[in-house]
């Protein structure tokens, strides 16, 4: 009997398309056997494999039964069932009657080995436009289509990955998905993977029993249990330690969690939304993030564009934020000069910076410093890596990281005389990620 072999295909490389949204689709690929290399995409909710003419994937293998096994889509997961085949069905080396499949799983049917693969298709969403979603409003086609898609995804509980720079509104989008989903009466639990010390992240996320480790004086639930019946929002998931990523994958796949020191697992019912401020496909390619976890959380992979790429949203956002602060200002009452500044400014801090500027405007009036002066002050602040100790921890941390990134990049480009390729090599960063950082901070190098 032959055994499955690993193939280097879409499970190894994820290509980022031109669209802001990428959909995960599954397919079966024959890795070994009489029809090696054949691919069968899963177009419907059920796919039957066997040697009968009626099968979706017909295999010319005498050791395969007429109807050998089936794969069924269950929400955003996939169940495989053996159909009483003569030689059985094995998943990752273990014979099963029924099990859930993870992307990249090896399947053995008779002497035919198959790979359950994830592939991504990019799409520009043109239908189901949405101008308001939770606390967010939009006029740009990209954001209206993204919000329309997420509204539909919220109804089905599909796992979504939100990618984008700090301050673009990922948390607000996640909250809106929870509020419009079937679990809206349950809790909305935010777990910031970047703000929990590495020594505590496992117990904070998965929970711990009394005596599981030094200092565990009582049993306590983790974020996964706290989100029971609601939504778990995993912010900055790229900060989750590599060694804990397989455990999170098991929790998502099995919808159950075992506390540290516990012998029994607890069944879970929750919606999972993840967010990242870096390009996770690049991190997968660099070996900094597990591909199997990425494939699992990115059923729908949405890149939220920064504010500088959707300036048509600025008047609507300003009107919205000004009404929130209950001030006398509105977009139409701002002077033409100030409106022009607001629309032309690059907004490196995205929506968070816009909101802060408008709050300052409510206090100081339009005679306050211009945005050009504010931008120069921000640059000076970056040089000094200053920190506002009165701001919330997460915002203060993000501002400090942004300031560090900008100063680091400026000094690096100064040493390389603006040449990007040697600067990226010196920083030991993937060139695409390096370009993303330059674009984020409005720095332009000379491509070589």
PDB file of N, CA and C in Angstrom, residues 298-361:
ATOM      1  N   UNK A 298      -7.921  32.124   7.470  1.00  0.00           N
ATOM      2  CA  UNK A 298      -8.155  32.988   6.308  1.00  0.00           C
ATOM      3  C   UNK A 298      -9.133  32.345   5.332  1.00  0.00           C
ATOM      4  N   UNK A 299     -10.294  31.920   5.843  1.00  0.00           N
ATOM      5  CA  UNK A 299     -11.326  31.438   4.928  1.00  0.00           C
ATOM      6  C   UNK A 299     -11.707  32.575   3.980  1.00  0.00           C
ATOM      7  N   UNK A 300     -11.876  33.761   4.546  1.00  0.00           N
ATOM      8  CA  UNK A 300     -11.956  34.990   3.756  1.00  0.00           C
ATOM      9  C   UNK A 300     -10.848  35.904   4.256  1.00  0.00           C
ATOM     10  N   UNK A 301      -9.961  36.291   3.368  1.00  0.00           N
ATOM     11  CA  UNK A 301      -8.784  37.095   3.706  1.00  0.00           C
ATOM     12  C   UNK A 301      -9.008  38.500   3.138  1.00  0.00           C
ATOM     13  N   UNK A 302      -9.204  39.475   4.032  1.00  0.00           N
ATOM     14  CA  UNK A 302      -9.553  40.831   3.616  1.00  0.00           C
ATOM     15  C   UNK A 302      -8.426  41.789   3.992  1.00  0.00           C
ATOM     16  N   UNK A 303      -7.948  42.535   3.013  1.00  0.00           N
ATOM     17  CA  UNK A 303      -6.956  43.569   3.279  1.00  0.00           C
ATOM     18  C   UNK A 303      -7.673  44.908   3.350  1.00  0.00           C
ATOM     19  N   UNK A 304      -7.681  45.515   4.520  1.00  0.00           N
ATOM     20  CA  UNK A 304      -8.358  46.790   4.722  1.00  0.00           C
ATOM     21  C   UNK A 304      -7.425  47.906   4.284  1.00  0.00           C
ATOM     22  N   UNK A 305      -7.797  48.700   3.279  1.00  0.00           N
ATOM     23  CA  UNK A 305      -6.867  49.717   2.750  1.00  0.00           C
ATOM     24  C   UNK A 305      -6.652  50.849   3.742  1.00  0.00           C
ATOM     25  N   UNK A 306      -5.456  51.425   3.768  1.00  0.00           N
ATOM     26  CA  UNK A 306      -5.198  52.582   4.641  1.00  0.00           C
ATOM     27  C   UNK A 306      -5.977  53.796   4.156  1.00  0.00           C
ATOM     28  N   UNK A 307      -6.122  54.778   5.026  1.00  0.00           N
ATOM     29  CA  UNK A 307      -6.926  55.957   4.709  1.00  0.00           C
ATOM     30  C   UNK A 307      -6.336  56.754   3.555  1.00  0.00           C
ATOM     31  N   UNK A 308      -5.010  56.745   3.392  1.00  0.00           N
ATOM     32  CA  UNK A 308      -4.397  57.515   2.302  1.00  0.00           C
ATOM     33  C   UNK A 308      -4.789  56.974   0.927  1.00  0.00           C
ATOM     34  N   UNK A 309      -5.280  55.728   0.872  1.00  0.00           N
ATOM     35  CA  UNK A 309      -5.685  55.140  -0.395  1.00  0.00           C
ATOM     36  C   UNK A 309      -7.191  55.249  -0.631  1.00  0.00           C
ATOM     37  N   UNK A 310      -7.903  55.900   0.268  1.00  0.00           N
ATOM     38  CA  UNK A 310      -9.356  56.071   0.105  1.00  0.00           C
ATOM     39  C   UNK A 310      -9.774  57.441   0.647  1.00  0.00           C
ATOM     40  N   UNK A 311      -9.192  58.473   0.048  1.00  0.00           N
ATOM     41  CA  UNK A 311      -9.458  59.835   0.517  1.00  0.00           C
ATOM     42  C   UNK A 311     -10.914  60.235   0.345  1.00  0.00           C
ATOM     43  N   UNK A 312     -11.651  59.553  -0.553  1.00  0.00           N
ATOM     44  CA  UNK A 312     -13.064  59.905  -0.718  1.00  0.00           C
ATOM     45  C   UNK A 312     -13.886  59.568   0.524  1.00  0.00           C
ATOM     46  N   UNK A 313     -13.308  58.764   1.446  1.00  0.00           N
ATOM     47  CA  UNK A 313     -13.997  58.447   2.698  1.00  0.00           C
ATOM     48  C   UNK A 313     -13.871  59.560   3.739  1.00  0.00           C
ATOM     49  N   UNK A 314     -12.919  60.460   3.554  1.00  0.00           N
ATOM     50  CA  UNK A 314     -12.589  61.427   4.607  1.00  0.00           C
ATOM     51  C   UNK A 314     -13.758  62.352   4.953  1.00  0.00           C
ATOM     52  N   UNK A 315     -14.467  62.964   3.977  1.00  0.00           N
ATOM     53  CA  UNK A 315     -15.597  63.818   4.372  1.00  0.00           C
ATOM     54  C   UNK A 315     -16.658  63.069   5.183  1.00  0.00           C
ATOM     55  N   UNK A 316     -16.965  61.840   4.761  1.00  0.00           N
ATOM     56  CA  UNK A 316     -17.978  61.055   5.461  1.00  0.00           C
ATOM     57  C   UNK A 316     -17.509  60.682   6.870  1.00  0.00           C
ATOM     58  N   UNK A 317     -16.242  60.302   6.987  1.00  0.00           N
ATOM     59  CA  UNK A 317     -15.695  59.944   8.296  1.00  0.00           C
ATOM     60  C   UNK A 317     -15.649  61.160   9.218  1.00  0.00           C
ATOM     61  N   UNK A 318     -15.253  62.297   8.670  1.00  0.00           N
ATOM     62  CA  UNK A 318     -15.200  63.515   9.486  1.00  0.00           C
ATOM     63  C   UNK A 318     -16.583  63.872  10.009  1.00  0.00           C
ATOM     64  N   UNK A 319     -17.579  63.806   9.137  1.00  0.00           N
ATOM     65  CA  UNK A 319     -18.941  64.092   9.557  1.00  0.00           C
ATOM     66  C   UNK A 319     -19.373  63.134  10.672  1.00  0.00           C
ATOM     67  N   UNK A 320     -19.019  61.872  10.497  1.00  0.00           N
ATOM     68  CA  UNK A 320     -19.386  60.852  11.484  1.00  0.00           C
ATOM     69  C   UNK A 320     -18.697  61.103  12.822  1.00  0.00           C
ATOM     70  N   UNK A 321     -17.385  61.357  12.807  1.00  0.00           N
ATOM     71  CA  UNK A 321     -16.641  61.566  14.051  1.00  0.00           C
ATOM     72  C   UNK A 321     -17.054  62.868  14.729  1.00  0.00           C
ATOM     73  N   UNK A 322     -17.309  63.906  13.936  1.00  0.00           N
ATOM     74  CA  UNK A 322     -17.712  65.182  14.519  1.00  0.00           C
ATOM     75  C   UNK A 322     -19.060  65.064  15.224  1.00  0.00           C
ATOM     76  N   UNK A 323     -19.982  64.280  14.663  1.00  0.00           N
ATOM     77  CA  UNK A 323     -21.271  64.061  15.311  1.00  0.00           C
ATOM     78  C   UNK A 323     -21.092  63.263  16.595  1.00  0.00           C
ATOM     79  N   UNK A 324     -20.142  62.306  16.594  1.00  0.00           N
ATOM     80  CA  UNK A 324     -19.895  61.486  17.789  1.00  0.00           C
ATOM     81  C   UNK A 324     -19.453  62.346  18.966  1.00  0.00           C
ATOM     82  N   UNK A 325     -18.632  63.362  18.684  1.00  0.00           N
ATOM     83  CA  UNK A 325     -18.105  64.204  19.761  1.00  0.00           C
ATOM     84  C   UNK A 325     -19.112  65.265  20.197  1.00  0.00           C
ATOM     85  N   UNK A 326     -20.264  65.343  19.520  1.00  0.00           N
ATOM     86  CA  UNK A 326     -21.349  66.251  19.895  1.00  0.00           C
ATOM     87  C   UNK A 326     -20.895  67.705  19.947  1.00  0.00           C
ATOM     88  N   UNK A 327     -20.030  68.054  19.006  1.00  0.00           N
ATOM     89  CA  UNK A 327     -19.563  69.427  18.936  1.00  0.00           C
ATOM     90  C   UNK A 327     -20.384  70.241  17.948  1.00  0.00           C
ATOM     91  N   UNK A 328     -19.994  71.487  17.812  1.00  0.00           N
ATOM     92  CA  UNK A 328     -20.728  72.381  16.908  1.00  0.00           C
ATOM     93  C   UNK A 328     -20.246  72.249  15.475  1.00  0.00           C
ATOM     94  N   UNK A 329     -19.136  71.552  15.277  1.00  0.00           N
ATOM     95  CA  UNK A 329     -18.565  71.461  13.939  1.00  0.00           C
ATOM     96  C   UNK A 329     -19.287  70.400  13.115  1.00  0.00           C
ATOM     97  N   UNK A 330     -19.230  70.575  11.824  1.00  0.00           N
ATOM     98  CA  UNK A 330     -19.625  69.565  10.853  1.00  0.00           C
ATOM     99  C   UNK A 330     -18.749  69.783   9.632  1.00  0.00           C
ATOM    100  N   UNK A 331     -18.727  68.786   8.740  1.00  0.00           N
ATOM    101  CA  UNK A 331     -17.850  68.897   7.565  1.00  0.00           C
ATOM    102  C   UNK A 331     -18.186  70.143   6.747  1.00  0.00           C
ATOM    103  N   UNK A 332     -19.460  70.415   6.576  1.00  0.00           N
ATOM    104  CA  UNK A 332     -19.862  71.548   5.739  1.00  0.00           C
ATOM    105  C   UNK A 332     -19.506  72.891   6.371  1.00  0.00           C
ATOM    106  N   UNK A 333     -19.341  72.925   7.703  1.00  0.00           N
ATOM    107  CA  UNK A 333     -19.044  74.187   8.378  1.00  0.00           C
ATOM    108  C   UNK A 333     -17.551  74.433   8.525  1.00  0.00           C
ATOM    109  N   UNK A 334     -16.723  73.441   8.163  1.00  0.00           N
ATOM    110  CA  UNK A 334     -15.281  73.658   8.190  1.00  0.00           C
ATOM    111  C   UNK A 334     -14.885  74.557   7.027  1.00  0.00           C
ATOM    112  N   UNK A 335     -13.820  75.329   7.212  1.00  0.00           N
ATOM    113  CA  UNK A 335     -13.373  76.228   6.144  1.00  0.00           C
ATOM    114  C   UNK A 335     -12.860  75.419   4.959  1.00  0.00           C
ATOM    115  N   UNK A 336     -12.962  75.926   3.744  1.00  0.00           N
ATOM    116  CA  UNK A 336     -12.435  75.216   2.574  1.00  0.00           C
ATOM    117  C   UNK A 336     -10.954  74.860   2.717  1.00  0.00           C
ATOM    118  N   UNK A 337     -10.172  75.744   3.347  1.00  0.00           N
ATOM    119  CA  UNK A 337      -8.741  75.470   3.499  1.00  0.00           C
ATOM    120  C   UNK A 337      -8.516  74.252   4.397  1.00  0.00           C
ATOM    121  N   UNK A 338      -9.287  74.165   5.492  1.00  0.00           N
ATOM    122  CA  UNK A 338      -9.123  73.029   6.397  1.00  0.00           C
ATOM    123  C   UNK A 338      -9.619  71.740   5.750  1.00  0.00           C
ATOM    124  N   UNK A 339     -10.735  71.810   5.019  1.00  0.00           N
ATOM    125  CA  UNK A 339     -11.233  70.619   4.338  1.00  0.00           C
ATOM    126  C   UNK A 339     -10.200  70.095   3.341  1.00  0.00           C
ATOM    127  N   UNK A 340      -9.545  71.035   2.652  1.00  0.00           N
ATOM    128  CA  UNK A 340      -8.510  70.618   1.686  1.00  0.00           C
ATOM    129  C   UNK A 340      -7.342  69.951   2.403  1.00  0.00           C
ATOM    130  N   UNK A 341      -6.942  70.509   3.569  1.00  0.00           N
ATOM    131  CA  UNK A 341      -5.854  69.895   4.337  1.00  0.00           C
ATOM    132  C   UNK A 341      -6.233  68.487   4.785  1.00  0.00           C
ATOM    133  N   UNK A 342      -7.459  68.339   5.274  1.00  0.00           N
ATOM    134  CA  UNK A 342      -7.900  67.024   5.746  1.00  0.00           C
ATOM    135  C   UNK A 342      -7.916  66.000   4.619  1.00  0.00           C
ATOM    136  N   UNK A 343      -8.298  66.429   3.425  1.00  0.00           N
ATOM    137  CA  UNK A 343      -8.391  65.500   2.305  1.00  0.00           C
ATOM    138  C   UNK A 343      -7.038  65.176   1.691  1.00  0.00           C
ATOM    139  N   UNK A 344      -6.075  66.103   1.817  1.00  0.00           N
ATOM    140  CA  UNK A 344      -4.774  65.901   1.168  1.00  0.00           C
ATOM    141  C   UNK A 344      -3.732  65.297   2.107  1.00  0.00           C
ATOM    142  N   UNK A 345      -3.983  65.301   3.393  1.00  0.00           N
ATOM    143  CA  UNK A 345      -3.016  64.792   4.372  1.00  0.00           C
ATOM    144  C   UNK A 345      -2.858  63.274   4.208  1.00  0.00           C
ATOM    145  N   UNK A 346      -1.673  62.740   4.492  1.00  0.00           N
ATOM    146  CA  UNK A 346      -1.387  61.316   4.249  1.00  0.00           C
ATOM    147  C   UNK A 346      -1.923  60.390   5.334  1.00  0.00           C
ATOM    148  N   UNK A 347      -2.247  60.886   6.518  1.00  0.00           N
ATOM    149  CA  UNK A 347      -2.825  60.122   7.619  1.00  0.00           C
ATOM    150  C   UNK A 347      -2.072  58.823   7.923  1.00  0.00           C
ATOM    151  N   UNK A 348      -0.819  58.919   8.346  1.00  0.00           N
ATOM    152  CA  UNK A 348      -0.071  57.698   8.702  1.00  0.00           C
ATOM    153  C   UNK A 348      -0.704  56.935   9.859  1.00  0.00           C
ATOM    154  N   UNK A 349      -1.473  57.627  10.724  1.00  0.00           N
ATOM    155  CA  UNK A 349      -2.160  56.957  11.826  1.00  0.00           C
ATOM    156  C   UNK A 349      -3.565  56.517  11.477  1.00  0.00           C
ATOM    157  N   UNK A 350      -3.966  56.712  10.210  1.00  0.00           N
ATOM    158  CA  UNK A 350      -5.253  56.257   9.694  1.00  0.00           C
ATOM    159  C   UNK A 350      -6.428  56.831  10.482  1.00  0.00           C
ATOM    160  N   UNK A 351      -7.481  56.038  10.699  1.00  0.00           N
ATOM    161  CA  UNK A 351      -8.713  56.553  11.310  1.00  0.00           C
ATOM    162  C   UNK A 351      -8.482  57.048  12.733  1.00  0.00           C
ATOM    163  N   UNK A 352      -7.574  56.403  13.450  1.00  0.00           N
ATOM    164  CA  UNK A 352      -7.312  56.822  14.826  1.00  0.00           C
ATOM    165  C   UNK A 352      -6.743  58.235  14.851  1.00  0.00           C
ATOM    166  N   UNK A 353      -5.837  58.525  13.936  1.00  0.00           N
ATOM    167  CA  UNK A 353      -5.252  59.865  13.891  1.00  0.00           C
ATOM    168  C   UNK A 353      -6.309  60.892  13.473  1.00  0.00           C
ATOM    169  N   UNK A 354      -7.167  60.527  12.512  1.00  0.00           N
ATOM    170  CA  UNK A 354      -8.222  61.442  12.076  1.00  0.00           C
ATOM    171  C   UNK A 354      -9.142  61.784  13.240  1.00  0.00           C
ATOM    172  N   UNK A 355      -9.543  60.768  13.989  1.00  0.00           N
ATOM    173  CA  UNK A 355     -10.425  61.016  15.140  1.00  0.00           C
ATOM    174  C   UNK A 355      -9.745  61.943  16.151  1.00  0.00           C
ATOM    175  N   UNK A 356      -8.449  61.721  16.430  1.00  0.00           N
ATOM    176  CA  UNK A 356      -7.739  62.554  17.407  1.00  0.00           C
ATOM    177  C   UNK A 356      -7.638  64.001  16.936  1.00  0.00           C
ATOM    178  N   UNK A 357      -7.373  64.184  15.634  1.00  0.00           N
ATOM    179  CA  UNK A 357      -7.285  65.548  15.094  1.00  0.00           C
ATOM    180  C   UNK A 357      -8.622  66.260  15.241  1.00  0.00           C
ATOM    181  N   UNK A 358      -9.717  65.556  14.958  1.00  0.00           N
ATOM    182  CA  UNK A 358     -11.032  66.179  15.054  1.00  0.00           C
ATOM    183  C   UNK A 358     -11.405  66.478  16.509  1.00  0.00           C
ATOM    184  N   UNK A 359     -11.000  65.612  17.438  1.00  0.00           N
ATOM    185  CA  UNK A 359     -11.251  65.901  18.852  1.00  0.00           C
ATOM    186  C   UNK A 359     -10.481  67.144  19.290  1.00  0.00           C
ATOM    187  N   UNK A 360      -9.247  67.271  18.785  1.00  0.00           N
ATOM    188  CA  UNK A 360      -8.462  68.469  19.102  1.00  0.00           C
ATOM    189  C   UNK A 360      -9.118  69.711  18.510  1.00  0.00           C
ATOM    190  N   UNK A 361      -9.677  69.535  17.321  1.00  0.00           N
ATOM    191  CA  UNK A 361     -10.352  70.640  16.660  1.00  0.00           C
ATOM    192  C   UNK A 361     -11.534  71.135  17.480  1.00  0.00           C
TER     193      UNK A 361
END
